């Protein structure tokens, strides 16, 4: 009887398990590897503008087989590199993650600080200070941190970029490693003792291979220069030459420009920097055996040369187009490598940028399109004069940076003025200054809720502890610089906020949407795909159309 009971229980259990396994549609997808790609300063329209010039295996493959979010935006101000990388990976905005610029004025330390500088860290792989870095100023967890937690650190996480911040912030707090390129006379990939005491063998081997040195070669256009119809003529008034170079025209004799333009740092500023990043990322996948087992790994690759090229030459330059045509080939090379190494359909990729960029304002001026140059020095001296006349005090402003005015709170107490009072007075004053479009007080940022437009973006960029006391923005198309060549970014206008967002590979639907998506949606989309916990401060919505989950 007893035996019979046990047997029947066993059979019942077996039937039950079989039935369950039939219905067991997993609510998650486990790619062997997630590849996060951030293309520094890439505008959405570069996908469209150069579409006919791209080959089939890079951007086009991601669009043709993957999911394209055509109306994807940054939803905060300021749109700078460190802020962008952090927002992509934390799935939130500077009000929560605390990275409010590349550099910002630290109110407690009373000095400008760099986003990833860390005096407690030491360089690994260089005798210079270039490795004294860590992500300690980033105040919420990243999707890469969440992968670490979800796999009890068994999933590997590696960051790669020629820029330190482009590697460190995406890799998160718990990464196995973040590597970046140290130029100068060394030309090596380095890290910080935040991650390790010594470079792994494969990094040492890569550094010894002189791969970087191989890019010390002439940069000419990839195709016949007469075929670059999507760009302005090579010689125009809107591009900045390298030092010792007469005009910003092809060919760029990199060996001749080498010494006066930072030696190995010059590689960062031309498309070869992206190729070198691809080489190193592939060496990392190989060296760390990424994507070789059932536990998901993550490599965060940031292509940062695109930002240097964009700054120097602008949106409509042949140089910029050529850089994207070359990056397209690098991405094709990377995808082919992943097919081979990890397996087609076994990995998931997303591609976005950290901010976009404005057309060169001098070019906009010539086309009679609104835009131009704002006078930040005049702004400062007018404000100083106003404050002196109104409060009879010369040291009320500590710092102006990233469109934020930091007041001297101690001095205000001494002379008996509230911060709110002077904030209101400053807003009232600077609204009359040339090309100032809007200004808000820190008080308003803390006490009101803005849901639309520039004010909402300022509020999402406003960090309670770190941000300034008055926030202001220039009119659309304006840069606060005296240089009439090249471009920049940082605003909340569409030209800076509209970024590509492509998903590709395992668990991804084929399709596209013009529904608005926002940068903080990315990390939560990946979290939903993997079925892991969302980053601690995340507030984005998973983009469900992109996912094959059912
Ligand atoms: Zn950037
Ligand atoms: Zn930039």
Coordinates of N, CA and C and ligand atoms in Angstrom, one line a residue, residues 40 81 163 307 354-355, ligand 1:
X40 N 29.4 58.5 -29.3 CA 29.5 59.8 -28.7 C 29.1 60.9 -29.8
X81 N 28.6 64.5 -22.2 CA 29.0 63.1 -22.3 C 28.8 62.3 -21.0
X163 N 37.6 57.3 -24.1 CA 37.4 58.3 -23.0 C 37.2 57.5 -21.7
X307 N 32.8 62.1 -31.2 CA 32.6 63.4 -30.5 C 33.7 64.3 -30.9
X354 N 25.2 59.6 -26.5 CA 25.2 60.3 -25.2 C 24.7 61.7 -25.2
X355 N 24.4 62.2 -26.4 CA 23.9 63.5 -26.7 C 24.1 63.6 -28.2
Ligands
LIG1 ZN1 29.8 63.0 -25.6

